[in-house]
Short mmCIF file of C-alpha atoms in Angstrom, two decimals:
data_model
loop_
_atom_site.label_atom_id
_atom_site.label_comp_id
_atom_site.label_asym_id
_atom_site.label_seq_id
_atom_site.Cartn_x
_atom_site.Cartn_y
_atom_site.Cartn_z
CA UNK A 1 6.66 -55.31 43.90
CA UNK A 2 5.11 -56.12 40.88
CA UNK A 3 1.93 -54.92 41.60
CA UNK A 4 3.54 -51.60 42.64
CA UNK A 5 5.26 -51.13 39.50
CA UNK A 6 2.36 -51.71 37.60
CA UNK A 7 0.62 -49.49 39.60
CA UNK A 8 2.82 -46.43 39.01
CA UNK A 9 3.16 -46.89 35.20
CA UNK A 10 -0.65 -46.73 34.99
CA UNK A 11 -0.55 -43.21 37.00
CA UNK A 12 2.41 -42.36 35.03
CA UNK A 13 0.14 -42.83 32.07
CA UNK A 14 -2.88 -41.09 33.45
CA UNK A 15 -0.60 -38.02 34.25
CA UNK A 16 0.91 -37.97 30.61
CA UNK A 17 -2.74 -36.14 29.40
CA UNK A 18 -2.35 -33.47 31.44
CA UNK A 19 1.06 -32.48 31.67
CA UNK A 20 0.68 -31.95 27.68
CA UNK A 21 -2.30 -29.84 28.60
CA UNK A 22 0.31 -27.95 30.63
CA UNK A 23 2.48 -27.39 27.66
CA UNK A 24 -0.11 -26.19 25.61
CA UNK A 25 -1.25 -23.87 28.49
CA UNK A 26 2.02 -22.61 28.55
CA UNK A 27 2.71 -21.85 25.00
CA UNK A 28 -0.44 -20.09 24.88
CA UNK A 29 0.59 -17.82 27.93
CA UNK A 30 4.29 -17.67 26.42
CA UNK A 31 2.32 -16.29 22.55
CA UNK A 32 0.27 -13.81 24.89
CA UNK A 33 2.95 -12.47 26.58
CA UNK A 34 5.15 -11.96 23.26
CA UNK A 35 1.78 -10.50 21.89
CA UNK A 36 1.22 -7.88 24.96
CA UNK A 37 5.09 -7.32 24.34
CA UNK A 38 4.58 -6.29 20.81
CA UNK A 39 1.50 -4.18 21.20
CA UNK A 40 3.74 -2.05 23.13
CA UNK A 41 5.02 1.32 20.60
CA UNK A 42 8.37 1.62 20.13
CA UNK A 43 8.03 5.22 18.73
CA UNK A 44 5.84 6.39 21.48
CA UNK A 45 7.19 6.73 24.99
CA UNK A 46 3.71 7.84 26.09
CA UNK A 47 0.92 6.79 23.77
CA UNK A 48 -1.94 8.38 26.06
CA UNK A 49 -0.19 11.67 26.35
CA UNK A 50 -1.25 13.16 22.92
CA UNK A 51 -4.87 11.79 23.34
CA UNK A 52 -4.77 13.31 27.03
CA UNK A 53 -4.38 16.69 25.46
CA UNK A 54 -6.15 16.33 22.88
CA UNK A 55 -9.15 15.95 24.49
CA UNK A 56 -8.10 18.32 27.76
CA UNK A 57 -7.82 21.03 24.11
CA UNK A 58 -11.14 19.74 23.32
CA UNK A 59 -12.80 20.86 26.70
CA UNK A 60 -10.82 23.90 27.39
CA UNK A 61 -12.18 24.79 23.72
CA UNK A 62 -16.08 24.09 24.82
CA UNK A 63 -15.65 26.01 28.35
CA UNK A 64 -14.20 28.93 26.09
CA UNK A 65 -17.23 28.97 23.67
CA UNK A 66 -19.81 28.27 26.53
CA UNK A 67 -18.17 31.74 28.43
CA UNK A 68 -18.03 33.26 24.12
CA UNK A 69 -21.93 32.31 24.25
CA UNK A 70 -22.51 34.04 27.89
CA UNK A 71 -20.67 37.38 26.24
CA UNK A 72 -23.10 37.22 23.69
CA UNK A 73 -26.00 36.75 25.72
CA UNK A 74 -24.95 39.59 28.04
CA UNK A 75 -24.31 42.06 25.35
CA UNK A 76 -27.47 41.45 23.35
CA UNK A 77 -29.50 42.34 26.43
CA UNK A 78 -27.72 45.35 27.04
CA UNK A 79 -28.16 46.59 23.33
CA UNK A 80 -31.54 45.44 23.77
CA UNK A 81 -31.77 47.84 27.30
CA UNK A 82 -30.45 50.51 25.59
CA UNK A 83 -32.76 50.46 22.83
CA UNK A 84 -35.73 50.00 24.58
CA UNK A 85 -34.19 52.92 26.70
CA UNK A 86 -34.48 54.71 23.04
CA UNK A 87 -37.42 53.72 22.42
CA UNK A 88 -38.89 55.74 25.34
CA UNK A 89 -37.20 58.59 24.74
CA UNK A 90 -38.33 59.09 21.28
CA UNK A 91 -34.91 59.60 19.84
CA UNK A 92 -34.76 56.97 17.37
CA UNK A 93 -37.22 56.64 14.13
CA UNK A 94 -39.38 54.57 15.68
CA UNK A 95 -40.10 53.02 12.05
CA UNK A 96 -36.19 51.77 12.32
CA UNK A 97 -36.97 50.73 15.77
CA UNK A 98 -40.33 48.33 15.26
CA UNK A 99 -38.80 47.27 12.25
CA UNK A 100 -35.64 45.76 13.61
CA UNK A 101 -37.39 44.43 16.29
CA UNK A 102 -39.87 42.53 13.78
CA UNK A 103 -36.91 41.07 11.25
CA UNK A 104 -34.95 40.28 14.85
CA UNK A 105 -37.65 38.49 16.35
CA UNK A 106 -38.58 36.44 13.10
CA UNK A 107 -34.87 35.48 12.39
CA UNK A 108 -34.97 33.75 16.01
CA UNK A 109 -32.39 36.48 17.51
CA UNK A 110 -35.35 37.15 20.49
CA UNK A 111 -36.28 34.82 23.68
CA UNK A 112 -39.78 34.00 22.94
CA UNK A 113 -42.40 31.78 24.81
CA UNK A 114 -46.24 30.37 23.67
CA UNK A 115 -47.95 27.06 23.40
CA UNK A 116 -45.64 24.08 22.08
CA UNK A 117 -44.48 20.85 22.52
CA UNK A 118 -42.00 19.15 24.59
CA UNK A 119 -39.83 16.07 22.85
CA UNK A 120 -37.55 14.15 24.66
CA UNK A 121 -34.98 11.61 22.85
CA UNK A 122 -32.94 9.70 24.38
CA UNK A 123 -30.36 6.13 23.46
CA UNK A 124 -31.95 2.76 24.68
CA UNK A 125 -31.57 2.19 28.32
CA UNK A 126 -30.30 -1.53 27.70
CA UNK A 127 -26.64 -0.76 27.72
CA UNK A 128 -26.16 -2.59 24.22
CA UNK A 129 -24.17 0.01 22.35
CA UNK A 130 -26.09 -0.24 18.74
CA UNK A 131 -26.26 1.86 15.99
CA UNK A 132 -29.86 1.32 15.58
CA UNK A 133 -30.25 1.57 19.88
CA UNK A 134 -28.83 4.84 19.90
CA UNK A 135 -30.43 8.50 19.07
CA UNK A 136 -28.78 9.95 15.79
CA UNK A 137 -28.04 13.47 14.75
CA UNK A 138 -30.48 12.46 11.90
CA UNK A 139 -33.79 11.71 14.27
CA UNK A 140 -33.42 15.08 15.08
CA UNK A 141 -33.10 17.14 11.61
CA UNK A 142 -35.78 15.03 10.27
CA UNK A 143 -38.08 15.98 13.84
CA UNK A 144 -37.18 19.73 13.07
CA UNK A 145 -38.04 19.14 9.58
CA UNK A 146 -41.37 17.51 10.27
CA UNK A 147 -42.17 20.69 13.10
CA UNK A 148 -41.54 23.16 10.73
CA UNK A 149 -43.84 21.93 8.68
CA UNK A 150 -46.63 21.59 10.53
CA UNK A 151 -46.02 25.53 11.51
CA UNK A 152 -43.42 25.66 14.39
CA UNK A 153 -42.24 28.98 15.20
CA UNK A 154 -39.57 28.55 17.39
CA UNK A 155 -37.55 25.25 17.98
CA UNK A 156 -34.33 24.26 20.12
CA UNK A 157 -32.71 21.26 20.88
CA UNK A 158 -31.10 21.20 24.46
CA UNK A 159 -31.48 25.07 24.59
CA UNK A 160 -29.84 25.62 21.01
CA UNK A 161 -32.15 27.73 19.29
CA UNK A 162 -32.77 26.29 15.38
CA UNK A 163 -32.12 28.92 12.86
CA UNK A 164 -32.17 28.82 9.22
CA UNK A 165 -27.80 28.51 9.14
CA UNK A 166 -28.12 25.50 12.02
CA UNK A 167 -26.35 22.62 11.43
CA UNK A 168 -27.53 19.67 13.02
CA UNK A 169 -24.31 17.76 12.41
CA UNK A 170 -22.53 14.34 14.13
CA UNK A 171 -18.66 13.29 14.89
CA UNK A 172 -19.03 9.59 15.19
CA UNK A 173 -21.01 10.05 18.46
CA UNK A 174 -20.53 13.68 19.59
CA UNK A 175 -24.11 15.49 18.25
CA UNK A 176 -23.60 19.57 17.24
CA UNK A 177 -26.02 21.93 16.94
CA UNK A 178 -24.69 25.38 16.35
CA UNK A 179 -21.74 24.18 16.50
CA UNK A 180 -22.18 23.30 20.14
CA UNK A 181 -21.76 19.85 21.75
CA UNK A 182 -24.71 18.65 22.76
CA UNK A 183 -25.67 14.86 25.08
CA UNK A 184 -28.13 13.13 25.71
CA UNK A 185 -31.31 12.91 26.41
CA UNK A 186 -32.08 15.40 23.29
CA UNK A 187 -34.43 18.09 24.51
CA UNK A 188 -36.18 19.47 21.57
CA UNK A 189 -38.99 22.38 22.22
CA UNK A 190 -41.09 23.02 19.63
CA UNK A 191 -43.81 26.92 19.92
CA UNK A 192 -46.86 25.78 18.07
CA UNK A 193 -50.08 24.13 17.80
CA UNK A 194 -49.38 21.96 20.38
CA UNK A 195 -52.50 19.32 19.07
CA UNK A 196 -50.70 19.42 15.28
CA UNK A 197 -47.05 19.38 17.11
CA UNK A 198 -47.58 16.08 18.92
CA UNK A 199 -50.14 14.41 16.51
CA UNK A 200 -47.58 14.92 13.59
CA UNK A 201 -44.71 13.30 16.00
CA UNK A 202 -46.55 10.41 16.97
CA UNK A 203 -47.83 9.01 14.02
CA UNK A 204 -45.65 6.04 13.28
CA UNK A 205 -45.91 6.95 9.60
CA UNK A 206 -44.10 10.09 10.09
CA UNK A 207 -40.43 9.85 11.10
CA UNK A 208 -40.92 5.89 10.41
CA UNK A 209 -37.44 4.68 11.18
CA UNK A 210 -37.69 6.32 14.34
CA UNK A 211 -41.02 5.08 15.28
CA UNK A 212 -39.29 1.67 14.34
CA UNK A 213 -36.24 2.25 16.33
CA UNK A 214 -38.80 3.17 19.63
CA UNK A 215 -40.37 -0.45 18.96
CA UNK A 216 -37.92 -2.65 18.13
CA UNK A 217 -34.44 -1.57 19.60
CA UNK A 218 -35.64 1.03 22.54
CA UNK A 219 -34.99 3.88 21.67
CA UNK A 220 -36.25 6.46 24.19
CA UNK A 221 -39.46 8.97 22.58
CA UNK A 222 -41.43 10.62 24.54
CA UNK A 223 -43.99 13.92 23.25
CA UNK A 224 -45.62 16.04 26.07
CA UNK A 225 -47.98 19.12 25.07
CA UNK A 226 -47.05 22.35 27.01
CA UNK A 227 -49.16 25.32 27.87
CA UNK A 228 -46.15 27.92 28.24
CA UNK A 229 -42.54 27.14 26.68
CA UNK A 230 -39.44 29.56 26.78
CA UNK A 231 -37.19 29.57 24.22
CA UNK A 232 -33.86 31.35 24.10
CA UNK A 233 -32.44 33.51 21.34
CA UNK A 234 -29.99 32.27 19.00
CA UNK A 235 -26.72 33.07 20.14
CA UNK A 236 -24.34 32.05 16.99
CA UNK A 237 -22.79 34.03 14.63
CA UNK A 238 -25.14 35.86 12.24
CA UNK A 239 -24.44 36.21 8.52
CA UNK A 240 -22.63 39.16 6.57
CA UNK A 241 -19.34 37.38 5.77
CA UNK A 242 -20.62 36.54 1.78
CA UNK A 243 -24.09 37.19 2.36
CA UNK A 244 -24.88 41.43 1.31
CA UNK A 245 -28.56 42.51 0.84
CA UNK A 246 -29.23 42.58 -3.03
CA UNK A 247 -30.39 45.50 -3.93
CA UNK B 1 3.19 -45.18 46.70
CA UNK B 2 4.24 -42.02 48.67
CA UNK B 3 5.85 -40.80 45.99
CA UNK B 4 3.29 -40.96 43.88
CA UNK B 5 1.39 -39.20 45.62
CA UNK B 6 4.03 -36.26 46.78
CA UNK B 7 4.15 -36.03 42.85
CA UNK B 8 0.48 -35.86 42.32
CA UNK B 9 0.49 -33.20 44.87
CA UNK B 10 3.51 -31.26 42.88
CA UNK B 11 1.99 -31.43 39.80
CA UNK B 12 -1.74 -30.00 40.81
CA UNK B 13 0.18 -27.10 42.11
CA UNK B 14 2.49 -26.74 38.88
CA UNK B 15 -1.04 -26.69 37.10
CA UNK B 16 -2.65 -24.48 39.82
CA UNK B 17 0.39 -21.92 39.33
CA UNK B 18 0.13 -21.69 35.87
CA UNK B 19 -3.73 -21.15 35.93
CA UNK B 20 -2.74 -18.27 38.37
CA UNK B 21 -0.13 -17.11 36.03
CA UNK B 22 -2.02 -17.53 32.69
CA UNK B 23 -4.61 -15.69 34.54
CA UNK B 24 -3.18 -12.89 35.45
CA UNK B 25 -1.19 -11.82 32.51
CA UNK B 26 -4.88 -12.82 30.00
CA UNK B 27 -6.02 -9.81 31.86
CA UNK B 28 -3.16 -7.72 31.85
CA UNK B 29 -2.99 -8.41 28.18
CA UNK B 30 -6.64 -7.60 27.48
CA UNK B 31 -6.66 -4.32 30.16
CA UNK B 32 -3.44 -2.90 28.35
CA UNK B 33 -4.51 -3.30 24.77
CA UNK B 34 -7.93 -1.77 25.89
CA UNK B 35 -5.60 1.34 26.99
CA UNK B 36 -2.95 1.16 24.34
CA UNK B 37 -5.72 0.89 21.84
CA UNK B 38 -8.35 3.39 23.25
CA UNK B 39 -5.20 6.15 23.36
CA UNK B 40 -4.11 4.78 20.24
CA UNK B 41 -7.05 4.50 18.02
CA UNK B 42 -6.86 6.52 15.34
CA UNK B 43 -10.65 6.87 14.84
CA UNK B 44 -10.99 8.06 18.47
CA UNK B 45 -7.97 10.69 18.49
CA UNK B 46 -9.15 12.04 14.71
CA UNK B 47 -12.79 12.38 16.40
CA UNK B 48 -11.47 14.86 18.89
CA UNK B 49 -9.22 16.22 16.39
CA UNK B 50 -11.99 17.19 14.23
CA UNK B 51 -14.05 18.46 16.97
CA UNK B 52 -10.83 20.47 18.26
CA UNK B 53 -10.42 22.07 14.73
CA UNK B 54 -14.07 22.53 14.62
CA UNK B 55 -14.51 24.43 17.90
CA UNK B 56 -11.29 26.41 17.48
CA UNK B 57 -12.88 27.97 14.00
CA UNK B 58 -16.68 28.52 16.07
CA UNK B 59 -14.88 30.46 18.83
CA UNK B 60 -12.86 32.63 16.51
CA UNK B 61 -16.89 33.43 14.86
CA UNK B 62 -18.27 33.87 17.97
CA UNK B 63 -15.05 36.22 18.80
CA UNK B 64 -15.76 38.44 15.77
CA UNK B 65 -19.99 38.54 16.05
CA UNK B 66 -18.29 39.76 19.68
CA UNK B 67 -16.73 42.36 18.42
CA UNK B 68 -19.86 43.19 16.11
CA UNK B 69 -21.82 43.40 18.71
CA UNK B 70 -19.68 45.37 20.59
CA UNK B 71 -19.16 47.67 18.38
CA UNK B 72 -23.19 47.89 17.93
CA UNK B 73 -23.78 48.32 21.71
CA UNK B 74 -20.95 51.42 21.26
CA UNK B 75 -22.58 53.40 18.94
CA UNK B 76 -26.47 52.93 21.11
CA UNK B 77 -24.78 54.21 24.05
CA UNK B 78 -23.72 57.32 22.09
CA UNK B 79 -27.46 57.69 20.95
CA UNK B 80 -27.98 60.39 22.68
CA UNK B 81 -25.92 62.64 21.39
CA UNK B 82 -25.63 60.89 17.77
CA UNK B 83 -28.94 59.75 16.72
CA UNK B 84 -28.20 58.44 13.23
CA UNK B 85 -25.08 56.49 14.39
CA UNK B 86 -27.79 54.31 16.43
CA UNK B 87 -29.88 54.09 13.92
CA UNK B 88 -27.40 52.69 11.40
CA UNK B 89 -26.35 49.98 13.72
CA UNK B 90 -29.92 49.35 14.20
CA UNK B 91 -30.55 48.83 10.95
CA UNK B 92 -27.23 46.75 10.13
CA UNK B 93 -28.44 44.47 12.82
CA UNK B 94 -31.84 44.05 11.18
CA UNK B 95 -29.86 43.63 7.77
CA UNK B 96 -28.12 40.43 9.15
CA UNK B 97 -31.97 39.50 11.07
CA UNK B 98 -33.52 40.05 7.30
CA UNK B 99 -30.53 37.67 5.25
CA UNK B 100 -31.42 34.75 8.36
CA UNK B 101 -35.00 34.45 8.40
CA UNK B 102 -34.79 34.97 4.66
CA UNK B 103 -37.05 38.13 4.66
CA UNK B 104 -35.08 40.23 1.60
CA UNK B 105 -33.24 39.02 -1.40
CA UNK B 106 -29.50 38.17 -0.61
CA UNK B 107 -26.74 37.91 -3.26
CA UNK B 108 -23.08 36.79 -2.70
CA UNK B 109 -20.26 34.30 -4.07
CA UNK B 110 -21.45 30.79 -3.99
CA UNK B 111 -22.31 27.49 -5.49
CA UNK B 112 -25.21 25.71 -7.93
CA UNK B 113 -25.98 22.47 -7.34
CA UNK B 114 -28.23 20.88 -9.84
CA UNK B 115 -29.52 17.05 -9.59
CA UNK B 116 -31.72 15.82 -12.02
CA UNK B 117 -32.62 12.29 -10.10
CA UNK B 118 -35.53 11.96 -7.44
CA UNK B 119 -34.59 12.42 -4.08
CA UNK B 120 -36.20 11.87 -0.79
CA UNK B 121 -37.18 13.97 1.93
CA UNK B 122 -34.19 12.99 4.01
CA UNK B 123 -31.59 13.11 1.40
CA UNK B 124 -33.02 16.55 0.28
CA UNK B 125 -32.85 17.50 3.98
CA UNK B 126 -29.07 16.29 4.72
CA UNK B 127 -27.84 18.15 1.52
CA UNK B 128 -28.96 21.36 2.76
CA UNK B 129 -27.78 20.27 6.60
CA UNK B 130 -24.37 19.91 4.81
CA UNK B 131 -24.46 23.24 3.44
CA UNK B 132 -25.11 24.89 6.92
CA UNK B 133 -22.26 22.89 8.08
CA UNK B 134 -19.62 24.30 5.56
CA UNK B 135 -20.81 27.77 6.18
CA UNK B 136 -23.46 28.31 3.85
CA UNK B 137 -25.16 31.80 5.16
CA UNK B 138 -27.98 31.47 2.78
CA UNK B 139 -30.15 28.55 0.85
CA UNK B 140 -32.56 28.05 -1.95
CA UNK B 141 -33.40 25.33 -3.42
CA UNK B 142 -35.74 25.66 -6.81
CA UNK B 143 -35.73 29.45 -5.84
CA UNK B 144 -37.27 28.69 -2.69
CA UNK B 145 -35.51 30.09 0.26
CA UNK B 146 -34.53 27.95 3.21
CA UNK B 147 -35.57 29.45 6.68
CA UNK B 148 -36.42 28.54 9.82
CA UNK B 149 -39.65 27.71 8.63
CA UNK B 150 -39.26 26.15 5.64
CA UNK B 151 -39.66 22.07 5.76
CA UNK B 152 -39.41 19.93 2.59
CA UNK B 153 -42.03 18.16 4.33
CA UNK B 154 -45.45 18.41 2.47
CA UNK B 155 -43.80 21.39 -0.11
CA UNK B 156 -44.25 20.38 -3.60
CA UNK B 157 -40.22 20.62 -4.53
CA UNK B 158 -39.80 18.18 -7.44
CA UNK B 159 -36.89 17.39 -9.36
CA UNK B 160 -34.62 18.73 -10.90
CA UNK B 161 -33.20 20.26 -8.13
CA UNK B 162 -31.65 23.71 -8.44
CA UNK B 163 -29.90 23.87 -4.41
CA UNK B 164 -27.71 27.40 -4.42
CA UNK B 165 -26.22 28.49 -1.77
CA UNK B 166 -23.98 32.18 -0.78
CA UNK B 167 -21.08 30.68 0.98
CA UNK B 168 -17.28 30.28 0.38
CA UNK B 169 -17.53 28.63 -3.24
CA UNK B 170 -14.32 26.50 -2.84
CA UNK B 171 -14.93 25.40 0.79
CA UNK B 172 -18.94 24.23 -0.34
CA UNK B 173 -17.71 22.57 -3.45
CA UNK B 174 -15.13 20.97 -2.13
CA UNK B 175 -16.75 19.83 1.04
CA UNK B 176 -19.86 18.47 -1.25
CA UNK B 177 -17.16 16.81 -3.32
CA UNK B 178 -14.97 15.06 -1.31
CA UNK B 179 -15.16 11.31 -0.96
CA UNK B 180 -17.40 10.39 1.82
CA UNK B 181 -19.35 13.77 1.86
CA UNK B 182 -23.04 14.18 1.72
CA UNK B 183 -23.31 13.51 -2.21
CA UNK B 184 -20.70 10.44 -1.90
CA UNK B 185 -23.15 8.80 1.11
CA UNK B 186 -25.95 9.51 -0.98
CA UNK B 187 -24.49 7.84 -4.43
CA UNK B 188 -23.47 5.14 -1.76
CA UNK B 189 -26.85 3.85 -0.92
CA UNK B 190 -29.14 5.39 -4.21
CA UNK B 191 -26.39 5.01 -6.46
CA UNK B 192 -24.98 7.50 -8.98
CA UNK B 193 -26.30 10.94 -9.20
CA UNK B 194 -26.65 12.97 -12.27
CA UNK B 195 -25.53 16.08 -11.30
CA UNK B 196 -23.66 19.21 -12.00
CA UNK B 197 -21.67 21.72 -9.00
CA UNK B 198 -20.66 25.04 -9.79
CA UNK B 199 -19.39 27.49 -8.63
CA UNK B 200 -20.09 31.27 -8.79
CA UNK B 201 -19.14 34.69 -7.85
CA UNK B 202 -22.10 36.15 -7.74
CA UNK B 203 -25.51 34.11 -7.58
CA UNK B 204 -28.79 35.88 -5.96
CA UNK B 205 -31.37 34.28 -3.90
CA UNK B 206 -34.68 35.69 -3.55
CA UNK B 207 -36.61 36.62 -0.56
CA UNK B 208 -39.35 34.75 0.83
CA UNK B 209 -42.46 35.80 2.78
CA UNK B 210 -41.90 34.91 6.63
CA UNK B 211 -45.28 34.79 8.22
CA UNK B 212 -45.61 36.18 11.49
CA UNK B 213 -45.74 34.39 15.06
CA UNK B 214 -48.95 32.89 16.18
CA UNK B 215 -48.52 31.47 18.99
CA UNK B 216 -44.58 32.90 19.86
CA UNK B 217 -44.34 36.01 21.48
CA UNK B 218 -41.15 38.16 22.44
CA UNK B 219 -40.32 38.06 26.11
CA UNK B 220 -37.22 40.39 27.11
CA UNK B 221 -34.29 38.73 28.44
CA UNK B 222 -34.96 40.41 31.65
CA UNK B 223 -38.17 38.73 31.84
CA UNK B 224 -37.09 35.56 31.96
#
């Protein structure tokens, strides 16, 4: 009898350990569910339902400037129809004519194709969600920068055509060119010396944070030479609100 | 002895239950922050709220070069039987052509920026990126006209720079102003700028020679 008593008081002991283990367990399940009770908003009966629209705004907003953008495309080719329709009938100055279609063509209002270079940027593929891992807004002014001047005539990014008003601009990590929300992989066309286009682009010298970036965090760069490129016309809105000709 | 062991038994499932239960609501606690927070975070909703606003002011441009257009398309289908008409839209179209690629001299209300420090090529390039984001229709910097062709790569710009640009002078001043805008970022990591903004109602940029394509050439659209 003694024995057994002994016995139990040394199990009673060994259980003492983790039963306080148990209280500790459940005090920290007791402070998370007072903490998920908290995080809940006592304001908002629905806290998704303003981000839900938000964002279903947001999209109903691009679909409505993608079909703007088709309008605009449409309507340019039937003004240019009709005046090459002019053209052949001889009723228009044909000075006005060959000089609108010279200042058109060099603003970047006219599809054009020729020799170029193919650039494709794109985030690291390893999933790690790092500013330094992921393609910026700024890679790609500083590429257009660096094309331009080594003599590109036409560039786009993901069929945006670069004018002289583009904005290459970034919301956290939405990218807009023209105003136009653009993903990745970046697709930037460059009409040039192909040899010049791709030599200036891959010297790690030039655009040396990028080069960097390629190397150390995996970012995605890739430069192919092209013998024919098409590039679409800018399709924005064209200057006249502040702007006048001086005279 | 028995007993012992019934409560050894009684106690592995109390622990096994609470495991179960502590399990469960650890993830319902992390899954419904990740939602609450996700919906809630105010960076996330401003993000779309800025691209909302954003989008809503592009469509209403794209609305009115629309109705430009429109308009222009109008008066060429009536070519035939008024020839100047056409001609005049023609060459209101190549006006607007001209003022982009930078081809004539272009005056309008706007803004001076001067800034005697050294920039880099970057900085010099974001400043003027900023500009095209407020609305800017028309750039020079040290009377040099930005195009589509012009790069501050391998140009011989020096300071101090004299960046004007034909815009809306309050919404460029303000937006180059405002704390965390392209001159705050820049003071941020170079540190402070010597500089003076201004604004103007009249301020004239000259035109720049656009060389012709070399290696471009215009396809029609119906070509493609």
């Amino acid at each position: 009898m003694k024995r057994s008593q002994l016995s139990f008081d040394y199990h009673a002991l060994h259980l003492r350990p983790a039963r306080t283990v148990l209280l500790l367990v459940s005090i920290a399940g007791g402070i998370l569910v007072s903490s998920q009770w908290r995080t809940r908003i006592v304001r908002v009966i629905n806290p998704v339902q303003p981000y839900t629209s938000l964002t279903e705004t947001r999209d109903a907003l691009t679909q409505e400037q993608q079909q703007l953008k088709d309008q605009l495309e449409t309507i340019n080719a039937g003004i240019e129809k009709r005046t090459s329709d002019l053209k052949l009938t001889n009723r228009l100055d044909q000075g006005i004519v060959e000089q609108s279609d010279a200042a058109l063509e060099l603003a970047g209002l006219t599809d054009v194709q020729g020799k170029g270079i193919t650039v494709t940027l794109d985030d690291s593929p390893d999933g790690l969600i790092k500013d330094q891992a992921i393609a910026h807004a700024a890679d790609l002014r500083d590429m257009v920068s660096v094309l331009r001047g080594v003599g590109a005539e036409a560039i786009s990014i993901n069929g945006e055509r670069i004018v002289s008003t583009t904005a290459i601009d970034c919301i956290v990590n939405t990218i807009l060119v023209n105003e136009t929300r653009l993903s990745n992989p970046f697709v930037v066309q460059a009409i040039g010396n192909p040899e010049q286009l791709e030599k200036v682009l891959n010297d790690p010298r030039i655009l040396q944070d990028l080069h960097d970036r390629v190397i150390n965090e995996g970012v995605k760069l890739k430069v192919e030479q092209n013998g024919l490129i098409s590039i679409s016309a800018y399709k924005g809105v064209l200057p006249g609100v502040y702007s006048k000709v001086a005279l | 002895m028995n007993d012992f062991l019934t409560k050894k038994i009684l106690f592995q499932w109390e622990i096994w239950l609470t495991c179960l239960i502590l399990g469960i609501v650890f993830v319902w606690q992390i899954n419904s922050r990740g939602v609450i927070l996700n919906a809630q975070n105010p960076e996330s909703q401003e993000v779309i709220a800025i691209e909302v606003a954003r989008l809503t002011n592009a469509n209403a441009d794209l609305r009115r070069e629309l109705a430009d257009l429109s308009q222009q398309e109008f008066s060429l289908a009536r070519a035939i039987t008024d020839k100047s008409q056409a001609e005049e839209s023609l060459q209101t179209k190549q006006e607007q052509a001209d003022v982009l690629s930078g081809a004539v001299s272009v005056s309008g209300p706007g803004i001076r920026l001067v800034i005697q420090d050294d920039l880099n090529v970057p900085q010099l390039v974001d400043i003027v990126n900023a500009l095209n984001n407020i609305g800017a229709e028309a750039i020079a910097i040290n009377g040099k006209r930005s195009n589509n062709r012009f790069s501050f790569w391998r140009t011989d710009i020096k300071p101090p720079y004299s960046i004007e640009a034909i815009g809306s002078p309050a919404a460029l001043s303000s937006a180059l102003n405002r704390k965390g805008g392209i001159l705050d970022q820049i003071e941020v990591n170079a540190g402070a700028l010597d500089l003076t903004l201004t604004e103007h109602d009249k301020i004239v940029l000259p035109a720049v020679n656009v060389p012709g394509f070399v290696y471009a050439r215009t396809v029609e659209r119906t070509q493609k």
